[in-house]
Amino acid sequence: MTAFDLHSYEPANGHGLKHDPFNAIIGPRPIGWVSSRDANGHVNLAPYSFFNAFNYTPPLIGFSSIGLKDSARNMQATKEFVWNLATMDLAKQMNATSASVGPEVDEFELAGLTPVPSKLVNVPRVGEARVAFECKVTQVIELKGANGASANAFLTMGEVVAVHIDKTLIVDGVYQTALAGPILRAGRRGDYFHIKQDAMFEMARPD
């Protein structure tokens, strides 16, 4: 076994580095580019870097909001949201929707994106996104630390009830991940990865 010279620390006492490495180590992470609607009908669109899939049947996805931000509040009120795939060609628009603006501001308009009505939920999807999941909220969970104290973070879970995929991303009946060109969060304030075909490899599970 290789003996590494380790930088070790306890997060409660600080990391001792220029940037906290936590979210760079747990990366790259898919982006939760989420559209929602509040009880008054205002639409919100925002990216979240703590996002992933959690179950096959039913298909469940979730994202964590640090603080009870507009998206989490909207979903508590209306119980619906849409996840939109962030890709390289939409990177600047996605980043524009991360701006801290009031709930009355329409991020679709702010970023020059097209809101398209969904099929089963009363929340628009991003018309320029090549994949979108319509979701019904199943849980909103307040996250806690090991001591039981609130982490001031809220995990919103949703069941995917409708899926929209650009047909050009399906080849011989198989969805081509790299063909969509998804982007992923990679730590710090503005680091991202771009998935390309030459970065992928296949490894079958052992029998």
PDB file of C-alpha atoms in Angstrom, residues 3 13 23 40 45 87 126 151 173-174 179 195 205:
ATOM      1  CA  ALA A   3       1.799   5.690   2.186  1.00  0.00           C
ATOM      2  CA  ASN A  13     -12.026  23.474  13.292  1.00  0.00           C
ATOM      3  CA  ASN A  23     -17.426  20.246  -2.646  1.00  0.00           C
ATOM      4  CA  ASN A  40     -48.980  33.618  -6.447  1.00  0.00           C
ATOM      5  CA  LEU A  45     -35.452  29.224 -12.170  1.00  0.00           C
ATOM      6  CA  THR A  87     -25.436  21.657 -20.963  1.00  0.00           C
ATOM      7  CA  VAL A 126     -36.674  25.424 -20.126  1.00  0.00           C
ATOM      8  CA  ALA A 151     -27.934  22.749   9.333  1.00  0.00           C
ATOM      9  CA  GLY A 173     -32.784   3.078 -28.256  1.00  0.00           C
ATOM     10  CA  VAL A 174     -30.046   4.202 -25.842  1.00  0.00           C
ATOM     11  CA  LEU A 179     -23.870  13.635 -26.763  1.00  0.00           C
ATOM     12  CA  ILE A 195     -18.659  15.724 -20.187  1.00  0.00           C
ATOM     13  CA  ARG A 205     -20.080  -5.099 -12.966  1.00  0.00           C
TER      14      ARG A 205
END
